[in-house]
Coordinates of C-alpha atoms in Angstrom, one line a residue:
M1 CA -10.2 -24.7 -10.3
M2 CA -9.7 -23.3 -7.0
K3 CA -8.3 -26.0 -4.2
P4 CA -7.5 -25.7 -0.7
F5 CA -3.9 -24.6 -0.5
S6 CA -1.5 -27.3 0.6
L7 CA 2.5 -27.8 0.2
N8 CA 1.5 -30.9 -1.7
E9 CA 0.2 -29.2 -4.3
V10 CA 2.9 -27.2 -5.1
N11 CA 6.2 -28.2 -6.5
F12 CA 8.6 -24.9 -4.8
T13 CA 11.5 -23.8 -5.8
K14 CA 14.7 -22.7 -4.2
Y15 CA 13.8 -19.4 -3.9
I16 CA 10.0 -18.2 -2.8
F17 CA 8.8 -14.8 -3.5
F18 CA 5.5 -13.5 -1.6
T19 CA 3.9 -10.3 -3.2
G20 CA 0.4 -8.9 -2.6
K21 CA -0.8 -5.7 -1.1
G22 CA -0.7 -4.4 2.4
G23 CA -3.2 -6.3 4.9
V24 CA -3.9 -9.1 2.2
G25 CA -1.7 -11.8 4.9
K26 CA 1.2 -12.3 2.5
T27 CA 3.1 -12.4 6.3
S28 CA 0.9 -14.7 7.3
I29 CA 1.3 -17.3 4.6
A30 CA 5.0 -17.0 3.9
C31 CA 5.4 -17.8 7.7
A32 CA 3.2 -20.9 7.5
V33 CA 4.6 -22.3 4.4
A34 CA 8.1 -21.4 5.9
V35 CA 7.1 -23.4 9.0
S36 CA 5.1 -26.1 7.0
L37 CA 8.5 -26.5 5.0
A38 CA 10.8 -26.9 8.2
D39 CA 8.4 -29.1 9.7
Q40 CA 9.0 -31.6 6.7
G41 CA 12.9 -31.6 7.2
K42 CA 13.7 -28.8 5.3
K43 CA 16.8 -26.0 6.1
V44 CA 14.6 -22.6 5.5
L45 CA 15.6 -18.6 5.5
L46 CA 12.6 -16.6 5.8
I47 CA 13.7 -13.2 5.1
S48 CA 11.0 -10.1 5.3
T49 CA 11.5 -6.8 3.6
D50 CA 8.0 -5.6 4.2
P51 CA 7.8 -1.9 5.7
A52 CA 5.1 -3.2 7.7
S53 CA 6.1 -6.5 8.5
N54 CA 4.6 -8.3 11.7
L55 CA 7.2 -10.6 11.5
Q56 CA 8.5 -10.4 15.1
D57 CA 5.0 -10.7 16.5
V58 CA 3.7 -13.5 14.2
F59 CA 7.0 -15.5 15.7
G60 CA 6.8 -13.7 19.5
I61 CA 10.5 -13.4 18.9
D62 CA 13.2 -10.2 18.4
L63 CA 14.6 -10.3 14.9
E64 CA 16.8 -7.8 13.6
N65 CA 19.0 -7.2 10.4
H66 CA 20.8 -10.8 11.1
E67 CA 19.9 -14.4 10.9
T68 CA 17.9 -15.7 13.6
E69 CA 16.8 -19.3 14.4
V70 CA 13.0 -19.8 15.5
P71 CA 12.1 -21.3 18.7
D72 CA 10.3 -24.9 18.6
V73 CA 10.7 -25.0 14.7
P74 CA 14.0 -26.7 13.8
G75 CA 15.6 -26.1 10.7
L76 CA 13.9 -22.6 10.2
T77 CA 16.0 -18.9 10.3
A78 CA 14.5 -15.8 10.3
V79 CA 15.6 -12.5 9.3
N80 CA 13.7 -9.0 9.5
I81 CA 15.6 -6.6 7.1
D82 CA 14.2 -3.0 8.3
P83 CA 13.8 -1.4 4.8
E84 CA 13.1 2.1 6.5
K85 CA 16.6 1.7 7.8
A86 CA 17.6 0.3 4.6
A87 CA 16.2 3.4 2.6
A88 CA 18.0 5.8 5.2
E89 CA 21.4 4.6 4.8
Y90 CA 20.9 3.8 1.1
R91 CA 20.1 7.8 1.1
E92 CA 22.9 8.7 2.7
S93 CA 25.1 6.7 0.5
V94 CA 23.9 8.9 -2.1
V95 CA 24.0 11.9 -0.6
A96 CA 27.0 11.8 1.4
P97 CA 29.7 12.9 -1.4
Y98 CA 27.7 16.1 -2.0
R99 CA 27.7 17.4 1.9
E100 CA 30.1 20.3 2.6
K101 CA 29.8 20.8 -1.3
L102 CA 26.7 21.9 -2.2
P103 CA 24.2 24.2 0.0
E104 CA 21.9 22.7 2.8
S105 CA 18.9 23.7 0.5
A106 CA 20.0 21.4 -2.1
I107 CA 20.9 18.7 0.4
A108 CA 17.5 18.9 1.7
N109 CA 16.2 18.8 -2.1
M110 CA 18.4 15.6 -2.6
E111 CA 17.1 13.8 0.7
E112 CA 13.2 14.5 -0.2
Q113 CA 13.7 12.7 -3.7
L114 CA 15.2 10.0 -2.2
S115 CA 12.4 9.7 0.6
G116 CA 9.5 7.9 -1.8
S117 CA 8.4 4.3 -1.7
C118 CA 10.5 3.6 -4.6
T119 CA 13.6 4.3 -2.6
V120 CA 12.3 1.9 -0.2
E121 CA 12.0 -0.4 -2.8
I122 CA 15.2 0.0 -4.2
A123 CA 16.7 -0.2 -0.8
A124 CA 14.8 -3.7 0.2
F125 CA 15.8 -5.0 -3.6
N126 CA 19.2 -4.0 -2.7
A127 CA 19.5 -5.6 0.6
F128 CA 17.6 -9.1 -0.8
S129 CA 20.0 -9.3 -3.7
G130 CA 22.7 -10.0 -1.6
Y131 CA 20.7 -13.0 -0.4
L132 CA 20.4 -14.4 -3.9
T133 CA 23.9 -14.2 -4.8
N134 CA 25.6 -15.3 -1.4
R135 CA 27.0 -18.8 -2.6
K136 CA 27.4 -19.6 1.6
L137 CA 23.7 -19.0 2.3
N138 CA 22.5 -20.9 -0.8
Q139 CA 24.3 -23.9 0.1
A140 CA 23.1 -23.7 3.4
Y141 CA 19.6 -23.7 3.0
D142 CA 16.8 -25.8 0.7
H143 CA 14.5 -23.1 0.3
I144 CA 14.6 -19.0 1.1
I145 CA 11.6 -17.6 1.5
F146 CA 11.1 -13.5 0.8
D147 CA 7.9 -12.0 2.4
T148 CA 7.4 -9.0 -0.5
A149 CA 8.7 -9.2 -3.8
P150 CA 9.9 -6.2 -5.7
T151 CA 7.4 -4.8 -8.3
G152 CA 7.1 -4.3 -11.9
H153 CA 8.0 -0.5 -11.4
T154 CA 11.6 -1.4 -9.8
L155 CA 12.5 -4.2 -12.0
R156 CA 11.9 -2.1 -14.9
M157 CA 13.8 1.0 -13.8
L158 CA 16.9 -1.5 -13.3
Q159 CA 16.7 -3.0 -16.6
L160 CA 17.1 0.2 -18.5
P161 CA 20.6 0.6 -19.7
S162 CA 20.2 4.2 -18.9
A163 CA 20.3 2.9 -15.1
W164 CA 24.4 1.7 -15.6
S165 CA 25.5 4.9 -17.8
G166 CA 26.8 8.4 -16.0
F167 CA 23.6 9.8 -16.9
L168 CA 22.4 9.4 -13.4
E169 CA 25.1 11.2 -11.9
D170 CA 25.2 14.1 -14.4
N171 CA 21.8 14.7 -15.4
K172 CA 20.0 17.5 -14.1
N173 CA 16.4 16.2 -14.4
G174 CA 16.7 13.6 -11.1
A175 CA 14.2 11.2 -11.0
S176 CA 11.3 11.7 -9.0
C177 CA 11.1 8.5 -6.9
L178 CA 14.0 6.9 -7.5
G179 CA 16.7 9.6 -7.1
Q180 CA 20.0 9.9 -8.4
L181 CA 21.1 6.1 -7.9
S182 CA 24.5 6.6 -8.0
D183 CA 25.6 3.4 -6.4
L184 CA 24.3 1.2 -9.2
E185 CA 27.2 0.6 -11.2
S186 CA 29.1 -0.7 -8.1
K187 CA 25.9 -3.4 -7.5
K188 CA 25.7 -3.7 -11.5
D189 CA 26.5 -7.5 -11.6
I190 CA 24.6 -8.7 -8.1
Y191 CA 21.7 -6.7 -9.3
K192 CA 22.1 -8.4 -12.6
H193 CA 22.2 -12.2 -11.7
A194 CA 19.4 -11.0 -9.2
V195 CA 17.1 -10.4 -12.1
R196 CA 18.0 -13.5 -14.3
V197 CA 17.2 -15.6 -10.6
L198 CA 14.2 -13.8 -10.2
G199 CA 13.2 -15.1 -14.0
D200 CA 14.2 -18.7 -13.7
K201 CA 11.5 -21.2 -13.5
S202 CA 13.6 -23.9 -12.3
L203 CA 15.0 -21.5 -9.5
T204 CA 12.4 -19.3 -8.2
T205 CA 8.4 -19.3 -7.4
L206 CA 6.3 -16.3 -7.3
V207 CA 3.3 -16.3 -5.0
L208 CA 0.6 -13.8 -5.4
V209 CA -1.3 -13.4 -2.3
T210 CA -4.9 -11.6 -2.4
R211 CA -8.2 -11.6 -1.1
P212 CA -11.3 -12.7 -2.3
E213 CA -12.4 -8.9 -3.0
S214 CA -13.0 -7.1 -6.4
L215 CA -9.8 -4.4 -5.4
P216 CA -7.2 -6.8 -4.2
L217 CA -7.9 -9.3 -6.9
K218 CA -7.3 -6.4 -9.8
E219 CA -4.2 -5.3 -7.9
A220 CA -3.2 -9.1 -8.3
A221 CA -3.9 -9.1 -12.0
N222 CA -1.9 -6.2 -12.5
A223 CA 1.1 -7.1 -10.6
S224 CA 0.8 -10.9 -12.4
V225 CA 0.7 -8.9 -15.6
Q226 CA 4.0 -6.8 -15.1
L227 CA 6.1 -9.1 -13.4
G228 CA 5.2 -12.0 -15.9
Q229 CA 6.5 -9.0 -18.9
L230 CA 9.4 -9.0 -17.0
G231 CA 10.3 -12.8 -17.3
I232 CA 9.0 -13.9 -13.8
Q233 CA 6.3 -16.7 -15.3
N234 CA 6.5 -19.1 -12.4
Q235 CA 3.5 -17.7 -10.4
I236 CA 0.8 -19.4 -8.4
L237 CA -2.3 -17.4 -6.9
I238 CA -3.3 -18.0 -3.4
I239 CA -6.7 -16.3 -1.5
N240 CA -6.6 -15.5 1.1
G241 CA -9.4 -15.2 3.6
L242 CA -12.1 -17.4 2.3
L243 CA -15.2 -17.9 3.7
D244 CA -15.8 -21.6 2.4
V245 CA -18.9 -22.5 4.4
H246 CA -21.3 -20.1 5.8
S247 CA -23.8 -20.3 8.8
E248 CA -27.7 -19.4 8.8
D249 CA -26.4 -16.4 10.4
K250 CA -27.2 -13.0 7.8
L251 CA -24.1 -11.5 8.5
S252 CA -22.2 -14.7 7.5
A253 CA -24.2 -15.5 4.5
E254 CA -24.0 -12.2 2.8
M255 CA -20.1 -12.1 3.2
Y256 CA -20.2 -15.4 1.3
R257 CA -22.2 -13.9 -1.2
K258 CA -20.0 -11.0 -1.4
Q259 CA -17.0 -13.2 -1.5
Q260 CA -18.3 -15.5 -4.3
E261 CA -19.3 -12.6 -6.6
A262 CA -15.9 -10.8 -6.4
L263 CA -14.5 -13.9 -7.2
S264 CA -16.7 -15.0 -10.3
E265 CA -15.5 -11.8 -11.9
M266 CA -11.9 -12.4 -11.1
P267 CA -9.7 -11.2 -14.0
P268 CA -8.8 -13.8 -16.7
V269 CA -5.0 -13.8 -15.8
L270 CA -5.5 -15.2 -12.5
A271 CA -8.3 -17.7 -13.2
G272 CA -5.9 -19.1 -16.1
M273 CA -3.1 -20.0 -13.4
N274 CA -3.0 -22.4 -10.4
V275 CA -5.1 -20.9 -7.9
F276 CA -5.5 -22.0 -4.0
Y277 CA -7.3 -20.6 -1.2
V278 CA -7.1 -21.0 2.8
P279 CA -9.9 -20.4 4.8
L280 CA -10.8 -17.2 6.9
R281 CA -9.2 -17.8 10.5
A282 CA -11.2 -16.6 13.3
Y283 CA -7.6 -15.9 15.2
N284 CA -4.6 -13.3 14.6
V285 CA -2.0 -15.2 13.2
E286 CA 0.8 -15.2 16.0
G287 CA 2.9 -17.8 17.6
I288 CA 3.9 -21.0 16.4
A289 CA 0.7 -22.8 17.2
H290 CA -1.3 -20.8 15.1
I291 CA 1.1 -20.7 12.2
R292 CA 1.0 -24.5 12.0
A293 CA -3.1 -24.4 12.1
L294 CA -3.1 -21.6 9.2
L295 CA -2.9 -23.8 6.6
T296 CA -5.0 -26.9 8.0
E297 CA -7.4 -26.0 10.6
D298 CA -9.5 -23.3 12.3
V299 CA -9.0 -22.5 16.0
I300 CA -12.0 -20.6 17.4
E301 CA -10.6 -19.0 21.0
P302 CA -11.5 -15.6 22.8
G303 CA -9.8 -12.3 22.3
A304 CA -7.4 -11.7 25.2
E305 CA -8.2 -7.9 25.3
T306 CA -11.4 -5.7 26.4
L307 CA -12.1 -2.5 24.5
V308 CA -10.4 0.4 26.5
S309 CA -13.1 3.2 25.3
L310 CA -16.3 2.9 27.3
K311 CA -18.1 4.7 24.2
L312 CA -16.7 4.5 20.7
N313 CA -17.3 7.5 18.0
C314 CA -19.0 7.1 15.3
L315 CA -19.5 8.8 11.7
Q316 CA -21.8 10.9 12.8
D317 CA -19.7 12.2 15.2
V318 CA -17.0 12.7 12.6
I319 CA -19.4 14.6 10.4
D320 CA -20.8 17.0 13.3
D321 CA -17.1 17.8 13.8
L322 CA -16.5 18.9 10.4
Y323 CA -19.9 20.7 10.3
K324 CA -19.2 22.7 13.3
A325 CA -15.4 23.4 12.2
E326 CA -16.5 24.6 8.7
K327 CA -14.4 22.5 6.8
K328 CA -13.7 23.6 3.4
V329 CA -11.3 20.6 1.9
I330 CA -11.6 17.4 3.5
F331 CA -9.9 14.5 2.1
T332 CA -10.0 10.6 2.7
M333 CA -6.7 8.6 2.8
G334 CA -5.6 5.1 3.2
K335 CA -4.1 2.0 1.7
G336 CA -6.5 0.5 -1.2
G337 CA -9.4 -1.7 0.0
V338 CA -9.8 0.2 3.3
G339 CA -13.1 1.9 1.8
K340 CA -11.9 5.4 1.4
T341 CA -14.8 5.9 -1.4
T342 CA -17.7 4.9 0.9
I343 CA -16.4 6.9 3.8
A344 CA -15.8 9.8 1.6
A345 CA -19.4 9.6 0.0
A346 CA -21.2 9.0 3.6
I347 CA -19.5 12.4 4.6
A348 CA -20.6 14.2 1.6
L349 CA -24.0 12.8 2.4
G350 CA -23.9 13.7 6.1
L351 CA -22.9 17.7 5.3
A352 CA -25.6 17.8 2.5
D353 CA -28.2 16.8 5.3
K354 CA -27.2 19.6 7.3
G355 CA -27.0 22.0 4.4
V356 CA -23.9 21.9 3.2
H357 CA -23.1 22.4 -0.6
V358 CA -20.6 19.7 -1.4
H359 CA -18.1 18.9 -4.3
L360 CA -17.6 15.0 -4.3
T361 CA -15.1 14.5 -6.4
T362 CA -12.5 10.9 -6.7
T363 CA -10.0 9.4 -8.9
D364 CA -11.1 5.6 -8.3
P365 CA -12.5 4.2 -11.3
A366 CA -13.2 0.7 -9.3
A367 CA -15.7 2.5 -7.2
H368 CA -17.2 5.3 -9.5
L369 CA -19.1 7.8 -7.4
K370 CA -22.5 7.4 -9.5
Y371 CA -22.7 3.7 -8.0
V372 CA -22.0 4.8 -4.6
I373 CA -24.2 7.9 -4.1
D374 CA -27.0 10.1 -5.8
Q375 CA -26.1 13.5 -6.8
S376 CA -29.0 16.3 -5.8
D377 CA -28.9 19.8 -5.0
R378 CA -26.3 19.9 -2.3
I379 CA -24.4 17.4 -4.0
R380 CA -22.5 17.5 -7.0
M381 CA -20.1 14.9 -8.5
S382 CA -17.0 14.7 -10.6
Y383 CA -14.6 12.0 -11.4
I384 CA -10.8 12.6 -12.1
D385 CA -9.6 10.3 -14.8
A386 CA -6.1 9.5 -13.5
K387 CA -5.2 7.9 -16.6
K388 CA -5.8 10.9 -18.6
E389 CA -4.3 13.5 -16.3
L390 CA -1.3 11.0 -16.0
K391 CA -0.8 10.7 -19.9
S392 CA -1.0 14.6 -20.2
Y393 CA 1.5 15.3 -17.6
Q394 CA 3.7 13.0 -19.6
E395 CA 3.5 14.4 -22.4
E396 CA 4.0 17.7 -21.1
V397 CA 6.8 16.5 -19.4
L398 CA 8.7 14.5 -22.0
A399 CA 8.0 17.6 -24.6
K400 CA 10.8 19.4 -22.6
A401 CA 13.1 16.7 -21.7
R402 CA 13.6 16.0 -25.4
E403 CA 14.9 19.8 -25.9
S404 CA 18.1 18.3 -24.3
M405 CA 18.2 14.7 -24.0
S406 CA 18.8 11.5 -26.1
E407 CA 16.5 9.1 -26.9
A408 CA 18.2 6.6 -24.7
D409 CA 18.0 8.7 -21.8
L410 CA 14.2 9.5 -22.4
D411 CA 13.7 5.5 -21.6
Y412 CA 14.6 6.4 -18.1
V413 CA 12.4 9.6 -17.6
R414 CA 9.3 7.3 -19.2
E415 CA 10.0 5.0 -16.7
D416 CA 9.9 7.4 -14.4
L417 CA 7.2 9.1 -15.4
R418 CA 5.4 5.8 -14.3
S419 CA 6.2 6.0 -10.8
P420 CA 3.0 6.4 -7.9
C421 CA 5.1 9.7 -7.1
T422 CA 4.4 11.2 -10.8
Q423 CA 0.6 10.1 -11.0
E424 CA 0.0 11.5 -7.9
I425 CA 1.5 14.8 -8.9
A426 CA -0.5 14.7 -12.2
V427 CA -3.6 13.9 -10.4
F428 CA -3.1 16.4 -7.7
R429 CA -2.8 19.2 -10.3
A430 CA -6.4 18.4 -11.5
F431 CA -7.7 18.3 -7.6
A432 CA -6.3 21.7 -7.2
D433 CA -8.3 23.0 -10.2
I434 CA -11.4 21.4 -8.7
V435 CA -10.5 23.2 -5.2
E436 CA -9.7 26.9 -7.2
S437 CA -13.2 26.5 -8.8
S438 CA -15.1 25.7 -5.9
E439 CA -15.2 28.6 -3.2
E440 CA -18.8 28.4 -2.2
E441 CA -18.6 24.5 -1.9
T442 CA -17.2 22.4 0.6
V443 CA -14.8 19.7 -1.4
V444 CA -14.4 16.0 -0.2
I445 CA -11.4 14.1 -1.8
D446 CA -11.3 10.6 -2.4
T447 CA -8.2 9.5 -3.1
A448 CA -5.1 11.7 -2.0
P449 CA -1.4 12.4 -2.5
T450 CA 1.0 11.4 0.2
G451 CA 3.0 13.2 2.1
H452 CA 6.4 12.8 0.2
T453 CA 4.1 14.0 -2.7
L454 CA 3.4 17.1 -1.2
L455 CA 6.7 17.9 -0.3
L456 CA 8.2 17.4 -3.7
L457 CA 5.7 20.0 -4.8
D458 CA 5.9 22.0 -2.0
S459 CA 8.0 25.4 -1.3
S460 CA 9.9 27.2 -4.0
L461 CA 12.9 24.5 -3.1
S462 CA 10.6 21.7 -4.2
Y463 CA 9.2 24.0 -7.0
H464 CA 12.4 24.7 -8.6
R465 CA 13.3 21.0 -8.3
E466 CA 10.2 20.1 -10.3
V467 CA 10.7 22.6 -12.8
E468 CA 14.3 21.3 -13.0
R469 CA 13.4 17.9 -13.0
T470 CA 11.3 18.3 -15.8
E471 CA 13.2 21.1 -17.7
G472 CA 10.6 23.5 -17.6
A473 CA 6.9 21.8 -16.5
D474 CA 5.5 24.5 -14.5
I475 CA 3.4 23.7 -11.2
P476 CA 0.2 25.8 -12.0
E477 CA -0.9 28.6 -9.8
A478 CA -3.9 26.5 -8.6
V479 CA -1.8 23.8 -7.0
R480 CA 0.6 26.3 -4.9
E481 CA -2.3 27.8 -3.8
L482 CA -4.0 24.6 -2.9
L483 CA -0.8 23.2 -0.5
P484 CA -0.7 26.1 2.2
K485 CA -4.5 25.7 2.0
L486 CA -3.8 21.7 3.0
R487 CA -1.9 23.3 6.4
S488 CA -4.8 25.5 7.0
P489 CA -7.8 25.2 9.9
E490 CA -10.1 25.1 6.7
A491 CA -9.0 21.6 5.6
E492 CA -8.9 18.1 7.2
V493 CA -7.3 14.8 6.2
I494 CA -9.2 11.7 7.5
I495 CA -7.1 8.3 7.6
V496 CA -9.5 5.5 7.0
T497 CA -8.2 1.9 8.1
L498 CA -9.2 -1.7 9.3
A499 CA -8.5 -2.9 12.6
E500 CA -5.9 -5.2 11.2
S501 CA -1.9 -5.1 12.0
T502 CA -1.0 -4.1 8.4
P503 CA -3.5 -1.7 7.7
V504 CA -3.1 0.0 10.8
Y505 CA 1.2 0.4 10.5
E506 CA 0.4 1.8 7.1
A507 CA -1.6 4.3 8.4
L508 CA 0.7 5.2 11.5
R509 CA 3.6 5.5 8.4
L510 CA 0.9 7.6 5.8
E511 CA 0.2 9.9 9.0
K512 CA 4.0 10.4 9.6
D513 CA 4.5 11.2 5.9
L514 CA 1.5 13.7 6.2
K515 CA 3.2 15.6 9.2
R516 CA 6.4 16.0 7.4
S517 CA 4.8 17.9 5.1
G518 CA 3.3 19.9 7.9
I519 CA -0.4 18.6 7.6
A520 CA -1.6 17.6 10.9
V521 CA -4.3 14.7 10.9
K522 CA -7.5 14.9 13.8
W523 CA -9.7 11.7 13.2
W524 CA -9.2 8.4 11.9
I525 CA -11.7 5.9 11.1
V526 CA -11.8 2.0 11.5
N527 CA -14.3 0.8 8.8
S528 CA -15.6 -2.4 8.0
S529 CA -15.4 -3.5 11.5
F530 CA -16.9 -7.0 12.7
Y531 CA -16.8 -5.4 16.6
G532 CA -20.4 -4.7 17.4
A533 CA -21.9 -5.9 14.4
R534 CA -24.7 -8.4 15.3
T535 CA -23.9 -11.8 14.3
S536 CA -24.5 -15.5 16.0
D537 CA -21.8 -17.0 13.5
P538 CA -19.0 -18.0 16.1
L539 CA -16.0 -17.4 13.8
I540 CA -17.1 -14.0 13.0
E541 CA -17.6 -13.1 16.5
A542 CA -14.4 -14.6 17.3
K543 CA -12.8 -12.4 14.4
A544 CA -14.8 -9.2 16.4
E545 CA -13.1 -9.9 19.4
H546 CA -9.6 -10.2 17.8
E547 CA -9.8 -6.9 16.2
I548 CA -10.4 -5.4 19.6
P549 CA -6.2 -5.0 20.1
W550 CA -6.0 -2.6 17.2
I551 CA -8.9 -0.7 17.6
N552 CA -7.5 -0.1 21.0
R553 CA -3.9 1.0 19.4
V554 CA -5.9 3.4 17.3
D555 CA -7.6 4.8 20.3
E556 CA -4.3 5.3 22.3
H557 CA -2.2 6.7 19.2
T558 CA -5.0 9.3 18.3
K559 CA -6.1 10.2 22.0
G560 CA -9.6 9.1 21.1
T561 CA -10.2 10.7 17.6
F562 CA -11.7 7.8 15.9
A563 CA -14.8 6.2 15.0
V564 CA -15.5 2.7 14.0
V565 CA -17.7 1.9 11.1
R566 CA -19.0 -1.7 11.8
W567 CA -18.8 -4.2 8.7
N568 CA -22.4 -3.7 7.0
P569 CA -23.8 -6.6 5.3
N570 CA -26.2 -4.3 2.6
G571 CA -25.1 -2.9 -0.5
I572 CA -24.3 0.4 1.0
K573 CA -25.0 3.5 -1.5
G574 CA -27.5 6.1 -2.1
K575 CA -29.7 6.9 1.0
A576 CA -28.2 3.4 2.4
L577 CA -25.0 5.6 3.1
R578 CA -26.9 6.9 6.2
E579 CA -26.7 3.4 7.9
L580 CA -22.7 3.9 8.2
Y581 CA -23.4 6.8 10.8

């Protein structure tokens, strides 16, 4: 039974970890819980290790890597750990001993290996482990709250015996994501204590934050299972942004229906735990007044900004530009839940309407293309089975590794092969085969690798590194030919985001990553926007006005080369995709 979230319903422990995919509102919920506990007279320390954290914006104060008392909230102290900075420091601690001993090319090799998201997670874990084991801090606070918990992949890697052996320092198979982690031994006792605390029900509560949408619910279920298998059993679920009542407005009623449909199909593992919800709020959660109101009441107020652009581009403008430029390889990129599959399908249909022969492909099993678009004379579709491609690649790598490694050390390689970068490499090889066989077509690809993964694969340096890591698993010719093509004028990467803080910040990091690998980005698409939607519902109308600052931010960043696709209450598939233009 789902209930409104209230502190009175939860017996919070000493340590509270909030986790969830970017954009679900975990920072907002974490801040609201921290303020509410402090208002009850508790001493609370709130720590953020989220790369996309807007903790400073929420509280309206400057936060650095040290404890800062939050004004107007007696008893609350906050600290914002910059995980990117922590990762840079961690990376340098690993690389420094080898400087001036190895060629610059080898140093660059190591630095790129340590530039992935998994290294950021390790650095963040390193940072908050200190808070978990600091006796003075533990005595000073009733609750220590962490905005962003470690993933199952990170914890599994840290628990492997090989992680604490000379294997990491001496082997020639360096992990693609976690790198050589040679500093682990000195932190062994601290990390092991941190892992024990995470698994102690009397000490730690894990709060899974999600949205009432199919993909975020599935991702929350996966995180719950993975972390549960590692001993973190004291879990609750908070569904953020629920439209608990709706007006007679058509858009409001359709939004309510879609949310209820997603909840009715909630994965069983989530339905079986304590489930709470926080209603959809009209305002951006910034400032103490809004934080205090988040768990209790809505405040409908007009937005403070006006739109900078007099005319917003639409998706048709993007399609026209792609057609005019004769693009041959088009990627839609962005974090999960922003609508990449729908945008990719709409672009494919728009190009086909202009007479272009299109090959549309995806790896997203949750939004299979056949449910989104109809195959036609000018559109052919394919689906890459990411699990199948990953398994094939894993088997190839392990077969080579067995020739020179012990079974114990193979466990480390197996876990490394479960990392996001490894899956991207496996899938990208399949994409490369499609592009190679589609010389007479324009290929539209939904779900693409990050810039970090492309750099791991690219150039002779990265090629030799990957061969060395896998002890001989070759990068196919199709991959090596595709990488330069992505930098050429015939390729286009389109970033898809939402008009919200976290998706925009994550899109900015994604673009920065792509630029590091030499891939320029022209078009951004702000998808599922309430701005411009026809509604008489005051809550949704206010939500639309509060999107304006983020549309302006994208406008400024892209210098106007962006399009806004409004939220559509209809099921977008087949010919209805043209409604997005």
